[in-house]
CSV table of C-alpha atoms in Angstrom, one decimal:
chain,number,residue,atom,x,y,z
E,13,UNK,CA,30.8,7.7,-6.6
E,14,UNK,CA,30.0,11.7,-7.6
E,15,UNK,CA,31.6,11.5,-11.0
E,16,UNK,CA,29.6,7.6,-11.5
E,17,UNK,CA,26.1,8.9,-10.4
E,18,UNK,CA,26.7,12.4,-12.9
E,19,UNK,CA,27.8,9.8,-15.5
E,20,UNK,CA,24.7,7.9,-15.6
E,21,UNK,CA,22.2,10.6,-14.1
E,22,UNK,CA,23.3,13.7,-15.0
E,23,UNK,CA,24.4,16.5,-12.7
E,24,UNK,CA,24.8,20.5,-14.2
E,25,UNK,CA,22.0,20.4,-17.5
E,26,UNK,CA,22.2,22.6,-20.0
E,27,UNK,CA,20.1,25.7,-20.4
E,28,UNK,CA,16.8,25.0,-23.1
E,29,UNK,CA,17.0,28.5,-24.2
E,30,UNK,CA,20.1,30.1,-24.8
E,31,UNK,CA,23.5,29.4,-24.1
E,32,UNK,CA,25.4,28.5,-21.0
E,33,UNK,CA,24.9,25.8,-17.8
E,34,UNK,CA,21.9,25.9,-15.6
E,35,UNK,CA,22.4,27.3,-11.9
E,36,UNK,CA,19.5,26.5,-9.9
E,37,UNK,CA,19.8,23.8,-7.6
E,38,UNK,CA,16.7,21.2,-7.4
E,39,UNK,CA,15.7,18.1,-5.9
E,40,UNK,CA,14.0,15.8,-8.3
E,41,UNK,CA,12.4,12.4,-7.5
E,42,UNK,CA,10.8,9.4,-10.0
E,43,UNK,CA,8.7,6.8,-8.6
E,44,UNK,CA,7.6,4.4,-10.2
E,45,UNK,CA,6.7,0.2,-10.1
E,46,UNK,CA,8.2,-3.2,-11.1
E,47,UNK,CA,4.9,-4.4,-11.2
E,48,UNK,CA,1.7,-2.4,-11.9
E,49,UNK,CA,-0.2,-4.9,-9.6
E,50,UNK,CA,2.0,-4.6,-6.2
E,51,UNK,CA,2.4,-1.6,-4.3
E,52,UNK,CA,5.2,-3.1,-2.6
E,53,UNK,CA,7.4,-3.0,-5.6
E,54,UNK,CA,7.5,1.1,-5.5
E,55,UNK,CA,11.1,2.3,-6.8
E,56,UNK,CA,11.7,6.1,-5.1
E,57,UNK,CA,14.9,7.8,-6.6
E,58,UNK,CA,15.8,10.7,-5.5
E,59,UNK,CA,18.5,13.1,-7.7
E,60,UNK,CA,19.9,16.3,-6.5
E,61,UNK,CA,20.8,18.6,-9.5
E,62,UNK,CA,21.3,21.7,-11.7
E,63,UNK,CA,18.4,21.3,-13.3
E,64,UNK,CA,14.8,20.1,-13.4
E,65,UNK,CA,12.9,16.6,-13.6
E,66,UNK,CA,12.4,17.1,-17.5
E,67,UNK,CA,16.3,16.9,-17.2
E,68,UNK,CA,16.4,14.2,-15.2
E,69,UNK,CA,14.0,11.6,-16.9
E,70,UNK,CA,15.4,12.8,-20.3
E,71,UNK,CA,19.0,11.4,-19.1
E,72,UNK,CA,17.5,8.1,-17.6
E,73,UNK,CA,15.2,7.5,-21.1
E,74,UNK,CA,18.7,7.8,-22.7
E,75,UNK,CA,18.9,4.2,-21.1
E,76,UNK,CA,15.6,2.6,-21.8
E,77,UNK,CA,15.3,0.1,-24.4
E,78,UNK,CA,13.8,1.2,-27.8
E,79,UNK,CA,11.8,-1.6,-27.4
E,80,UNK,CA,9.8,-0.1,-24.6
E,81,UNK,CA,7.5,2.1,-26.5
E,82,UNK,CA,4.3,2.8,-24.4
E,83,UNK,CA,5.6,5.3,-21.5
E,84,UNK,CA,3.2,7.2,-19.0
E,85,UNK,CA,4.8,10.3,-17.5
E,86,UNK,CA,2.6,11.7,-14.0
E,87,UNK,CA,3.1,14.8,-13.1
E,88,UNK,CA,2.2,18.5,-13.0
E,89,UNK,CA,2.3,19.8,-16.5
E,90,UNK,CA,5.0,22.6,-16.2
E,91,UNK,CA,7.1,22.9,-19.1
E,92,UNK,CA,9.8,22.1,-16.8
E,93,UNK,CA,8.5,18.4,-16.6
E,94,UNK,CA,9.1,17.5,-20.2
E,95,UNK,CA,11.3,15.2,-21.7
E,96,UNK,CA,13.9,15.9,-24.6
E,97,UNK,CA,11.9,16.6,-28.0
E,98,UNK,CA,14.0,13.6,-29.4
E,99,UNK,CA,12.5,11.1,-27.0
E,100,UNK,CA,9.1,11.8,-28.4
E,101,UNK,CA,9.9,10.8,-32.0
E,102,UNK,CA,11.7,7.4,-29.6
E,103,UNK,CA,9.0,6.6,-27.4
E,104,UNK,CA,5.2,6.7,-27.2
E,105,UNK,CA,5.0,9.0,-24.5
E,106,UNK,CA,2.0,9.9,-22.9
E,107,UNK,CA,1.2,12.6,-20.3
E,108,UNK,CA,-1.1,12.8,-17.3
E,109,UNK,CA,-1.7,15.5,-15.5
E,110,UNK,CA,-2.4,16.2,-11.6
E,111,UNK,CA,-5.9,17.2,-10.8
E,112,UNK,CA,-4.8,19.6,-7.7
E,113,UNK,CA,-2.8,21.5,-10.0
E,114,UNK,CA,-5.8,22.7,-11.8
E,115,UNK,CA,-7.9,23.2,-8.4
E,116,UNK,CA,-5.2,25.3,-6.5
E,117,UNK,CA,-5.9,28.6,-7.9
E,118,UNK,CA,-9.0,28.5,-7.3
E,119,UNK,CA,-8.6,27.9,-3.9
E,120,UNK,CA,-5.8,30.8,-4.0
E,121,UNK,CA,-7.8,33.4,-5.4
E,122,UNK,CA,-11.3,32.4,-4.0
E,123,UNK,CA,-12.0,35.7,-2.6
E,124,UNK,CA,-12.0,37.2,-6.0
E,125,UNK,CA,-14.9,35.1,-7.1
E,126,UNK,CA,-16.4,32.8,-4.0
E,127,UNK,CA,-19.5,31.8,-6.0
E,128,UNK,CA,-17.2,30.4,-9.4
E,129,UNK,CA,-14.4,29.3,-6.6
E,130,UNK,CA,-16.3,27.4,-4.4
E,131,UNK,CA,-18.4,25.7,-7.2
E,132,UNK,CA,-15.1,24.5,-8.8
E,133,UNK,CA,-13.8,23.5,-5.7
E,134,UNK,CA,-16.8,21.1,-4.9
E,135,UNK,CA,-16.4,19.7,-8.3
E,136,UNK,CA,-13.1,18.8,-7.6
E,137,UNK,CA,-13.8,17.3,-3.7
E,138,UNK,CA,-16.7,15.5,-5.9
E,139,UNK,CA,-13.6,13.6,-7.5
E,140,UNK,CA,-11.6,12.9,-4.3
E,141,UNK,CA,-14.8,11.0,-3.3
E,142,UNK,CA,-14.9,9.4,-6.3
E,143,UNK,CA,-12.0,7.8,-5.6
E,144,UNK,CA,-11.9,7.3,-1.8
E,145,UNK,CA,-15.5,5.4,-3.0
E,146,UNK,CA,-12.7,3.3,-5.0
E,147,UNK,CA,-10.6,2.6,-2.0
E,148,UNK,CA,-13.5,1.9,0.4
E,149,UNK,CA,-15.0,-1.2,-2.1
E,150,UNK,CA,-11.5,-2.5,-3.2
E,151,UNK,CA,-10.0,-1.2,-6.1
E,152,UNK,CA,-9.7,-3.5,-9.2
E,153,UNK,CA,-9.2,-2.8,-12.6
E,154,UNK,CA,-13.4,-3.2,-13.8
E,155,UNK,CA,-14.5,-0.9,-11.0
E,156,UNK,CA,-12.0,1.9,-11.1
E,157,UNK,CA,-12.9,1.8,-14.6
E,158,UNK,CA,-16.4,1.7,-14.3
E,159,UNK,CA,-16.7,4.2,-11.6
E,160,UNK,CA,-14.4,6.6,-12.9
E,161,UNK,CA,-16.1,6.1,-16.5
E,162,UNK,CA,-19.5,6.6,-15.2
E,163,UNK,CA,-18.9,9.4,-12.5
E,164,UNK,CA,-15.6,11.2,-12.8
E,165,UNK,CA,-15.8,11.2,-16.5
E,166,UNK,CA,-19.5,13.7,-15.9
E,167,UNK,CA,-17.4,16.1,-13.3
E,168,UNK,CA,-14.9,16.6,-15.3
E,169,UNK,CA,-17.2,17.5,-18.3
E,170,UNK,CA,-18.9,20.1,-16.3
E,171,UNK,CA,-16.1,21.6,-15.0
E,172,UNK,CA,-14.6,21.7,-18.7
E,173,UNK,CA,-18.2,23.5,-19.8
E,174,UNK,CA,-17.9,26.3,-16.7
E,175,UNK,CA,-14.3,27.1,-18.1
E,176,UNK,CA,-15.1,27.3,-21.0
E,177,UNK,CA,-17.7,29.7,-20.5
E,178,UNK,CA,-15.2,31.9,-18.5
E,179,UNK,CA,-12.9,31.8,-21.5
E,180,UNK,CA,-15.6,32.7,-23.8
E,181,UNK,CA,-16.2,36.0,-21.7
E,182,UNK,CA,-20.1,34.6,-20.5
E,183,UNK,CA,-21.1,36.5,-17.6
E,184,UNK,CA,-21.0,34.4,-14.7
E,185,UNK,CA,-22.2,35.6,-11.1
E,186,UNK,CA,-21.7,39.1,-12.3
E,187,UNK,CA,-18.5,38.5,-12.7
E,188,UNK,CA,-16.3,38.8,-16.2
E,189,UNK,CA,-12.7,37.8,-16.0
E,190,UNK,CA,-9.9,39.5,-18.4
E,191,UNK,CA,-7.6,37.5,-20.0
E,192,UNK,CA,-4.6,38.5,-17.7
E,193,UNK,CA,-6.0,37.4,-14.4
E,194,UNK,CA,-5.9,35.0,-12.6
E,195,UNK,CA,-9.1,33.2,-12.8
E,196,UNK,CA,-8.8,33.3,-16.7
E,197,UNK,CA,-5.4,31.8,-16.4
E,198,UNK,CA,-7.0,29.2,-14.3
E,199,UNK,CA,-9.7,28.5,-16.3
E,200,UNK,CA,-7.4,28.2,-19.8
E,201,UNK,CA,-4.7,25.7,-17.8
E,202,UNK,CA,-8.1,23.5,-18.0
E,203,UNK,CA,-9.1,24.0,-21.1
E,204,UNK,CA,-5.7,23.7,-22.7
E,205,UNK,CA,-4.8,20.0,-21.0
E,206,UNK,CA,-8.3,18.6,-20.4
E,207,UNK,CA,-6.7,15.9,-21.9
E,208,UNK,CA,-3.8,15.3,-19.8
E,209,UNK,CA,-6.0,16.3,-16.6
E,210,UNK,CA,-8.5,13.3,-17.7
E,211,UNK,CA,-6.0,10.8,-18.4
E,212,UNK,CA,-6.4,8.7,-15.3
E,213,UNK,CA,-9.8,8.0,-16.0
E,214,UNK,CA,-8.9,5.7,-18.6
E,215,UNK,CA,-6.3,4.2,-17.1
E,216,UNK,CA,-6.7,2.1,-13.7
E,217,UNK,CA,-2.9,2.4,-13.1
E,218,UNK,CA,-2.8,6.0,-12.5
E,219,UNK,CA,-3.9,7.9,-9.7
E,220,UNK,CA,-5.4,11.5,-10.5
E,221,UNK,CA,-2.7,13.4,-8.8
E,222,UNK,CA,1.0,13.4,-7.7
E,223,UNK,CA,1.0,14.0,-4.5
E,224,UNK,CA,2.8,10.7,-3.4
E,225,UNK,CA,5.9,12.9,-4.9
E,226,UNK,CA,5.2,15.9,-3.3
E,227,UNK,CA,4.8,14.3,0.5
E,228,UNK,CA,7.9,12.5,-0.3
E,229,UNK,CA,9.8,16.1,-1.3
E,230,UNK,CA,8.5,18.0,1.3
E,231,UNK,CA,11.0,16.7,3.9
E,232,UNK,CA,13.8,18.3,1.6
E,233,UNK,CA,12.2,21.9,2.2
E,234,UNK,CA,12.8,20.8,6.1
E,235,UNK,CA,16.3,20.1,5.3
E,236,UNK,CA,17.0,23.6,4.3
E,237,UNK,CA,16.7,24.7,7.3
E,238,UNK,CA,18.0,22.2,9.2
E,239,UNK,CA,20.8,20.2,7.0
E,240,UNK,CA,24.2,21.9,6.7
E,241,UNK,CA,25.9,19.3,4.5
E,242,UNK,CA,23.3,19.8,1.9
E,243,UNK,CA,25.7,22.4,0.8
E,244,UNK,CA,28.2,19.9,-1.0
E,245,UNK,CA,27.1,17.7,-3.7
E,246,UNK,CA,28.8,14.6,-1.8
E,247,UNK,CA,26.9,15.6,0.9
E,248,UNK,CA,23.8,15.9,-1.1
E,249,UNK,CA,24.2,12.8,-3.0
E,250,UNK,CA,24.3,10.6,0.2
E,251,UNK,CA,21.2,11.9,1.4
E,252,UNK,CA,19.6,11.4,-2.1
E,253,UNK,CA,21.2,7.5,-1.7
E,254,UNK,CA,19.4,6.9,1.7
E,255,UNK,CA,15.9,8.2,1.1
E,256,UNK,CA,16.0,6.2,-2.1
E,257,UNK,CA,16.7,3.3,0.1
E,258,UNK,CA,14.1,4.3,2.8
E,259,UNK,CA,11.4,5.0,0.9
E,260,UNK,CA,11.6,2.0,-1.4
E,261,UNK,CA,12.1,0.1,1.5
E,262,UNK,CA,9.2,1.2,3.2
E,263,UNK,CA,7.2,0.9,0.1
E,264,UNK,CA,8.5,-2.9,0.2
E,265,UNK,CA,7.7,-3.5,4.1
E,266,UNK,CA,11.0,-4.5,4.8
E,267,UNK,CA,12.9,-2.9,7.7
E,268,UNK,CA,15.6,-1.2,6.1
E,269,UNK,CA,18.5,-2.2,8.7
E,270,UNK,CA,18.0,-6.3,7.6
E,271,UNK,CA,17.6,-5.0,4.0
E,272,UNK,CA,20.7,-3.4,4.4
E,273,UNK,CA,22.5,-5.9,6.0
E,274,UNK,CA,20.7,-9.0,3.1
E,275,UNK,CA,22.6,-6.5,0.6
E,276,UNK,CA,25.9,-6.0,2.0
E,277,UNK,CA,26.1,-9.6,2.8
E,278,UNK,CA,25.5,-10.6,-0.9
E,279,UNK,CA,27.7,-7.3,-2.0
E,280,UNK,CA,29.7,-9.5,-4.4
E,281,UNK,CA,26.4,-10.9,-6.4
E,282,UNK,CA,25.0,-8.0,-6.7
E,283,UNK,CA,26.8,-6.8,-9.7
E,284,UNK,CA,25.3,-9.9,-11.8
E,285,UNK,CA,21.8,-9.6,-10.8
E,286,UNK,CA,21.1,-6.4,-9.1
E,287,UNK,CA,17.1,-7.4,-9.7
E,288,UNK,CA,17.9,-10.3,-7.0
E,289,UNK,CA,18.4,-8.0,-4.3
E,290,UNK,CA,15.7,-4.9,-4.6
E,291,UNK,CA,13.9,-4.2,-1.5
E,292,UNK,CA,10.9,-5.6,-3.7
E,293,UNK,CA,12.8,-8.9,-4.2
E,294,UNK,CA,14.0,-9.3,-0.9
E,295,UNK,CA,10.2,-9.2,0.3
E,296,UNK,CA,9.2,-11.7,-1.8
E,297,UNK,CA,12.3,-13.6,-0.6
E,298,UNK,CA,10.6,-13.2,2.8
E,299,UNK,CA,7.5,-13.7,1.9
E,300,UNK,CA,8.5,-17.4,0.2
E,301,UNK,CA,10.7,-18.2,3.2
E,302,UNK,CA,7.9,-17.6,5.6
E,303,UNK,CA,5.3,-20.1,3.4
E,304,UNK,CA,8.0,-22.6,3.3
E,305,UNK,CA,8.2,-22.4,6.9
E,306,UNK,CA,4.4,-23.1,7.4
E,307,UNK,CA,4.6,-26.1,5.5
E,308,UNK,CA,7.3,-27.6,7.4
E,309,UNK,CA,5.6,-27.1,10.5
């Protein structure tokens, strides 16, 4: 099962620069749908590795058809995160970006600048409300659009402008930031992927941040401390197989011990149409038995 899963996914990733294997050990995961409409058809894989999710996605694009041009990657914009060069000339790729990213620093280093900080910061809580607006009326495509267009669209322009002027060396607050600190820094990651940063705003699919990935990672950091056959990669690879299963599961709202049991019950038709027997399509499965049953009755 070790050498099958390193076939298909990868396992020790060569260095980007220079020569020579990479040695640090990572946990990567890729979410994504079945269909864009349904939550429930959520797909969590998780992939313990030498090397990074840039690796990762690269090796699984290797297996997506030519045919599927259009491809939207989420996720914070770290170098780390990006695909093989090859894969661009391949696929249309486009990139968004997550909005906390760019608001993190200047929470961190608020007490350098409170009066910049804590402006930026309420831009940003300005598009959290934005969006929890969203979720209170119903999303649908028209009215994330619309609101997004007509609200989030102004926030973000402003805090583009207030950047800008920090890059620009304008005095702001009394305050004039070099460009080696932090602030600056801060201010440039803006700048430089406004784009990538505004993506979602166009695009009904996408949320503005990644945190769905992060929550689902941050159990690994318990593990550390906690999990002493992390240390082998078989041992590693059957925790990555579970919370795959888990979280898709979940994702699904099926309970993962009659999932499991549907699947190892129809073991031997799996191998013909593993799309038959996702924790997705097992839901609808449900789903279709349970309407059946109503009309009976």
């Amino acid at each position: 099962l070790i050498a099958k899963v390193a076939e298909v996914f990868g396992r020790v990733f060569n260095k980007k620069r220079g020569k020579g294997k990479k040695r640090s050990l990572n946990v990567s995961v890729v979410i994504g749908k079945s269909r864009a409409d349904d939550p429930r058809s959520y797909i969590f894989f998780f992939r313990t590795h030498l090397g990074t999710f840039g690796d990762l996605l690269t090796k699984m694009l290797e297996n997506r058809s030519p045919k599927k041009k259009a491809l939207t990657i989420l996720s914070d914009l770290a170098t780390t995160n990006l695909v093989s060069a090859r894969l661009y000339q391949k696929f249309n790729i486009t990139h968004a970006g997550c909005a906390p990213h760019a608001r993190r620093p200047f929470w961190r280093h608020k007490k350098k600048d409170e009066r910049l900080c804590y402006w930026m910061l309420s831009a940003f809580l300005i598009l959290e409300q934005i969006e929890d607006r969203i979720d209170e009326l119903g999303r649908t495509r028209d009215r994330v659009i619309r609101y997004r267009q007509r609200y989030g669209q102004k926030v973000w322009a402003a805090i583009l402008k207030r950047c800008q002027a920090v890059i620009r060396g304008e005095t702001l607050y009394g305050h004039y930031w070099p460009k080696t600190s932090d602030l600056y820094i801060a201010c440039q990651y803006v700048v430089n992927h406004y784009g990538e940063l505004t993506c979602y705003l166009a695009d009904p699919r996408l949320p503005s941040n990644n945190n769905l990935s992060e929550r689902v990672l941050r159990w690994d950091k318990i593990m550390q401390d906690a999990s002493k056959f992390r240390m082998t990669e078989a041992g590693r690879l059957h925790v990555d197989i579970l919370r795959t299963i888990v979280h898709t599961c979940s994702a699904a709202g099926v309970e993962i011990k009659d999932y499991l049991l549907f699947v190892f019950k129809n073991r031997a038709a799996i191998q013909d149409d593993a799309g038959q027997f996702t924790p997705y399509a097992y839901a609808l499965r449900l789903s279709a038995e349970r309407a059946e049953s109503l009309v009976s009755e």
